[in-house]
mmCIF file of C-alpha atoms in Angstrom:
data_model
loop_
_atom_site.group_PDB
_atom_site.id
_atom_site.type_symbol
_atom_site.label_atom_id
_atom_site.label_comp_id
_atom_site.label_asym_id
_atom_site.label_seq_id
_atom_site.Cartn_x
_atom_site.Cartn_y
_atom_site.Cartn_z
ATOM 1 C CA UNK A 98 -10.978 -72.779 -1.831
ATOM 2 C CA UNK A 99 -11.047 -71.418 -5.351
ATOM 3 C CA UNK A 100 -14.335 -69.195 -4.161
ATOM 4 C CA UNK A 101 -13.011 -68.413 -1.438
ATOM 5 C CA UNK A 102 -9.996 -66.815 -3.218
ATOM 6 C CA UNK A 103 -12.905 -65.248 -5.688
ATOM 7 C CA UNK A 104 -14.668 -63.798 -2.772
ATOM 8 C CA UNK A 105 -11.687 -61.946 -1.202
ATOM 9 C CA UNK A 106 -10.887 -60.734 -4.490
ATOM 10 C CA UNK A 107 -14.461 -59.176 -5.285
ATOM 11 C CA UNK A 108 -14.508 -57.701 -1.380
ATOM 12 C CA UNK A 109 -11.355 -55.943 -2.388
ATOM 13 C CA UNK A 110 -11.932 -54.741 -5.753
ATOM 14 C CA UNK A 111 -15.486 -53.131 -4.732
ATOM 15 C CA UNK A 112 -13.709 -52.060 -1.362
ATOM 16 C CA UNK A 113 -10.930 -50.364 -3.968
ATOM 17 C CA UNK A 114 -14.077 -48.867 -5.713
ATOM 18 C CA UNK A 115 -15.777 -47.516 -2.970
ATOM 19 C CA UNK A 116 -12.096 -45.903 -1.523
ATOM 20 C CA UNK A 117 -12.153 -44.609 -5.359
ATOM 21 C CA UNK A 118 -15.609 -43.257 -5.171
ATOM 22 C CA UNK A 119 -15.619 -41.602 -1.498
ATOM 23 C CA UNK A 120 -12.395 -39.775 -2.779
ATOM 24 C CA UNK A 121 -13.938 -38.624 -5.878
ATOM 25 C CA UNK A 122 -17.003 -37.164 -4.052
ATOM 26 C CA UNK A 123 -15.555 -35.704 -1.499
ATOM 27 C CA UNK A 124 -13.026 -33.556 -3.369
ATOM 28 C CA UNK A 125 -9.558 -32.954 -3.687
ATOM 29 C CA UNK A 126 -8.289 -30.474 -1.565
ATOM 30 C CA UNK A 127 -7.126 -27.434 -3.789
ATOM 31 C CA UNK A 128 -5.440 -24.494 -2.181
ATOM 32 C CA UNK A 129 -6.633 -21.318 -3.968
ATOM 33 C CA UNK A 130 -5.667 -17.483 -3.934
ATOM 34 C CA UNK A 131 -7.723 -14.407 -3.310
ATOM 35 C CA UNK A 132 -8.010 -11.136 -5.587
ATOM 36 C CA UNK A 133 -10.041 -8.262 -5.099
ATOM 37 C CA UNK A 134 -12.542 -8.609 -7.599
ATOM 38 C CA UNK A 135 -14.445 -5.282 -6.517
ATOM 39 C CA UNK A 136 -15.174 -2.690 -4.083
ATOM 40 C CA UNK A 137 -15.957 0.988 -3.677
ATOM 41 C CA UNK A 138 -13.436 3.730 -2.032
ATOM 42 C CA UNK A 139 -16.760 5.745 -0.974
ATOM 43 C CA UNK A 140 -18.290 2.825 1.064
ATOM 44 C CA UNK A 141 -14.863 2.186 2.166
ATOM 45 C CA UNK A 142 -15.440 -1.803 0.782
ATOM 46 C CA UNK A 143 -12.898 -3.975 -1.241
ATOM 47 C CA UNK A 144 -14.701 -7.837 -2.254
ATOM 48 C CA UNK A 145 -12.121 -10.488 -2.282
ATOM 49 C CA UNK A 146 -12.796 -13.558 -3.935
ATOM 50 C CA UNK A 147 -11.357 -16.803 -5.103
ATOM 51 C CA UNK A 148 -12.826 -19.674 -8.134
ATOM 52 C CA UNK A 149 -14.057 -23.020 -7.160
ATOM 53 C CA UNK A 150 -14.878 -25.719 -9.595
ATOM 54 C CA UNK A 151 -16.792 -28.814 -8.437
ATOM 55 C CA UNK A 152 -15.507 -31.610 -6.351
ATOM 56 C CA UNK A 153 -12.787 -29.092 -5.108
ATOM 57 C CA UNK A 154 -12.379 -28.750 -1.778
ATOM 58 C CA UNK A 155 -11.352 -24.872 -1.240
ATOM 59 C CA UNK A 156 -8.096 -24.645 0.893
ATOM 60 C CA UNK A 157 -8.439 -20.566 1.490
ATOM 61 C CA UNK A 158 -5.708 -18.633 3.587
ATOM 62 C CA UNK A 159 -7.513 -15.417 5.557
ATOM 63 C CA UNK A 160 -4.322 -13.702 6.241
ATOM 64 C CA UNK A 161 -4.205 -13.708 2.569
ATOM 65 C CA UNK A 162 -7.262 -11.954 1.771
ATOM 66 C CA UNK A 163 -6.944 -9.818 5.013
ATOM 67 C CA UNK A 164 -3.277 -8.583 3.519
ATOM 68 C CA UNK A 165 -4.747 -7.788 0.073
ATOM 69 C CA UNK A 166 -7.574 -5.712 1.760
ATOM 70 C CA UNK A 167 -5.333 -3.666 3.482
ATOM 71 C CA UNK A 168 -3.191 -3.078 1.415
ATOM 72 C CA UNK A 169 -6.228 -1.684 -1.151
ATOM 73 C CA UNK A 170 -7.867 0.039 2.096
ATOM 74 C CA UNK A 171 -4.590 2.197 2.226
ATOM 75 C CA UNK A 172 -3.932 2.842 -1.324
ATOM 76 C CA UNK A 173 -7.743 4.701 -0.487
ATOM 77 C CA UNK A 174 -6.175 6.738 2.822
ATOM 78 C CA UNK A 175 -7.660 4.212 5.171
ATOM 79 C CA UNK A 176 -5.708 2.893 7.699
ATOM 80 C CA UNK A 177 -6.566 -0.958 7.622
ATOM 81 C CA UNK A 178 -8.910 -3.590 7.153
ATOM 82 C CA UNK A 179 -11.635 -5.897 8.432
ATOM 83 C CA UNK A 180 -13.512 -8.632 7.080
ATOM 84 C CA UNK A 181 -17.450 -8.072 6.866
ATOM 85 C CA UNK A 182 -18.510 -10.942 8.121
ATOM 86 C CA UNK A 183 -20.902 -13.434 5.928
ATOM 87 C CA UNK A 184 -19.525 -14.399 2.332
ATOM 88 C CA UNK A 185 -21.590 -14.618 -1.277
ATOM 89 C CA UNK A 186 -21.390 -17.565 -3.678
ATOM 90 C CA UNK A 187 -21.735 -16.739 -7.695
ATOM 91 C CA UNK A 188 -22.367 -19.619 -9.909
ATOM 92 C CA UNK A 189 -21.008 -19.448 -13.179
ATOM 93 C CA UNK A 190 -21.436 -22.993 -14.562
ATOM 94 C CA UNK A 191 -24.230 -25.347 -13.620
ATOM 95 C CA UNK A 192 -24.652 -28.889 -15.141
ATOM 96 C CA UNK A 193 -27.788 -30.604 -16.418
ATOM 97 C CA UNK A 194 -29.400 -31.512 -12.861
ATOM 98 C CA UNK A 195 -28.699 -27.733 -11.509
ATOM 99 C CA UNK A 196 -25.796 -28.647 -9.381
ATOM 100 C CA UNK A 197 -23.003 -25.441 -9.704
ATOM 101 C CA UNK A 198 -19.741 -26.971 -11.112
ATOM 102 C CA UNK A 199 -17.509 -23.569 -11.208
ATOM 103 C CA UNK A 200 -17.766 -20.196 -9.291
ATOM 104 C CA UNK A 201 -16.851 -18.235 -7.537
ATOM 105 C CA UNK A 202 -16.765 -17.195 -3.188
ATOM 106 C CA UNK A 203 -16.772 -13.501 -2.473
ATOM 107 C CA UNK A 204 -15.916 -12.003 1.246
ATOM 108 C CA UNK A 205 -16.350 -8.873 1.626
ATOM 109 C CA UNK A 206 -14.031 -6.797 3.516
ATOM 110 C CA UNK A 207 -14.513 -3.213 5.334
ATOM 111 C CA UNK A 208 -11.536 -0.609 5.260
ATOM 112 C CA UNK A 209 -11.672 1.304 8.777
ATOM 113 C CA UNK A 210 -9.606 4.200 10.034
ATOM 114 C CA UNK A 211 -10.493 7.754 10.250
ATOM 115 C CA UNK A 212 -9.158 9.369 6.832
ATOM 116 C CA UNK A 213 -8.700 12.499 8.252
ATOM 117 C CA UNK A 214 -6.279 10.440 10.174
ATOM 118 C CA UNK A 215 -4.693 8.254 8.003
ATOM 119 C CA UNK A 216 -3.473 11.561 6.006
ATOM 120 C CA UNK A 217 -2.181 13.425 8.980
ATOM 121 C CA UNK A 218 -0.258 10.236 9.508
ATOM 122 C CA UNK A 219 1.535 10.134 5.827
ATOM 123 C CA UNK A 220 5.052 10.528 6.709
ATOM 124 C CA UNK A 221 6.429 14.930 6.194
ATOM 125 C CA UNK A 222 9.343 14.200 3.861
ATOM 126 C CA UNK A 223 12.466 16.321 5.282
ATOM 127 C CA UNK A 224 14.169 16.242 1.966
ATOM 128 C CA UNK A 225 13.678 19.396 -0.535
ATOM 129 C CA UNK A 226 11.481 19.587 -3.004
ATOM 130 C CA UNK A 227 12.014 17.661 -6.304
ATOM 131 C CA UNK A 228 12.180 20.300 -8.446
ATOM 132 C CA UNK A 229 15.353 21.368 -6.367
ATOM 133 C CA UNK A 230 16.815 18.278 -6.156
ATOM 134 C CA UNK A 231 16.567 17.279 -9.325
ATOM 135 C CA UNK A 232 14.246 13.967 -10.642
ATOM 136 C CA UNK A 233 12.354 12.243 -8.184
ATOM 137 C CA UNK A 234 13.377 8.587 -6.984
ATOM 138 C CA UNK A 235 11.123 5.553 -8.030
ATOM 139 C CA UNK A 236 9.647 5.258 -4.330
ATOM 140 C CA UNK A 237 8.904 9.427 -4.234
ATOM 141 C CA UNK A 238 7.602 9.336 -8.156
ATOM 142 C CA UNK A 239 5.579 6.412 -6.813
ATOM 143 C CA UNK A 240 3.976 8.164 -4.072
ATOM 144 C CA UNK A 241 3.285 11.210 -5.843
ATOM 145 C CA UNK A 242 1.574 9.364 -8.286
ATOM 146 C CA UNK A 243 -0.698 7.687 -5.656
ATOM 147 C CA UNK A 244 -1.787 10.816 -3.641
ATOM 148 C CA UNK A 245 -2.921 12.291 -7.050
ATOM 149 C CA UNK A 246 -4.611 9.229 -7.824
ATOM 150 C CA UNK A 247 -6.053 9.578 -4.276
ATOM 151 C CA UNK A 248 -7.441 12.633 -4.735
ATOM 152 C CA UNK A 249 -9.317 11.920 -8.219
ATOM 153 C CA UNK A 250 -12.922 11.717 -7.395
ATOM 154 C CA UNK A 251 -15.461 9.300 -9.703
ATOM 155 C CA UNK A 252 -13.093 7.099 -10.637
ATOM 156 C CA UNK A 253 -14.811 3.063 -11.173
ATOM 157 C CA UNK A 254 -12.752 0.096 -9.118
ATOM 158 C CA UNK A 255 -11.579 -1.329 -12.372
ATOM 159 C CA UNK A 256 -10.254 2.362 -13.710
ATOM 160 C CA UNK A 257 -8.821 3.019 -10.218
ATOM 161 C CA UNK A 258 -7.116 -0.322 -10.168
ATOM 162 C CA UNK A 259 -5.399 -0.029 -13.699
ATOM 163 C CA UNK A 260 -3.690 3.191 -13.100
ATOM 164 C CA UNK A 261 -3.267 1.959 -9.395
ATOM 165 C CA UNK A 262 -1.555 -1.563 -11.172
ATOM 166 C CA UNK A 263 0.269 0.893 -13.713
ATOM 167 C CA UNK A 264 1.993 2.718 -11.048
ATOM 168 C CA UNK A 265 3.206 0.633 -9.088
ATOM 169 C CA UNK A 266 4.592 -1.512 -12.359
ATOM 170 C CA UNK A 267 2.488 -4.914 -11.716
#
């Protein structure tokens, strides 16, 4: 009986292992957040991306990405946003055997909407002008500050994002 008892006890333990193992390899699953990582107001593109590391097992939320798109789209005078279809992998880490332990997933997304359009539909304020009024509210100041950043031409995505980040106060 004592064998027995052995027996059970090593069909377990490598039973334990191989539960340990399978869980291991297959990856935990890891919910992760997009940013927009790049883009170009010209082609009318914003890349969203999120990190991976290996064994990870990418939980991703497309409303998510879709939302952020827009809402950079816009900022440009488009009216929305669509994803591209396809998506790129970067590595940025690889171990010894070649196998990519962190990087990154990129989806590119296309902002749509005539612009001709999306400026004839920017709300006509109805209240005077500032300068008769007196100083401008946060939300006006705001969009003033946006429509001249609009209309800068040759500005990069990373110079166009700072003062886009510094206006709006994130």
């Amino acid at each position: 009986m004592h064998n027995s008892h052995q027996n059970i006890a090593s069909i377990a333990t490598k039973a334990l292992l191989a539960l340990i193992a399978a869980i291991t390899i297959t990856g935990c699953a890891t919910k992760k957040d997009f940013y927009a990582m790049g883009g170009s107001r010209a082609d009318g593109a914003v890349d969203m991306a999120y990190d991976f590391r290996q064994f990870e097992s990418p939980v991703v939320n497309p409303a998510q990405a879709q939302s952020i798109a827009k809402s950079k789209c816009r900022v440009w005078g488009y009216s929305d946003a669509e994803a591209f279809g396809g998506m790129t992998q970067n590595c940025h880490q690889r171990d010894g055997f070649g196998t990519c332990v962190a990087g990154q997933v990129v989806h590119t997304y296309q902002c749509i909407g005539n612009l001709n359009e999306a400026a004839q539909a920017k709300p006509v304020s109805t209240q005077a002008p500032a300068s008769l009024s007196g100083a401008l509210s946060k939300d006006q100041w705001q969009q003033q500050q946006l429509q001249q950043l609009q209309s800068e031409t040759g500005l990069s995505y990373e110079e166009y994002t700072r003062r886009y980040r510094q206006i709006m106060g994130q």
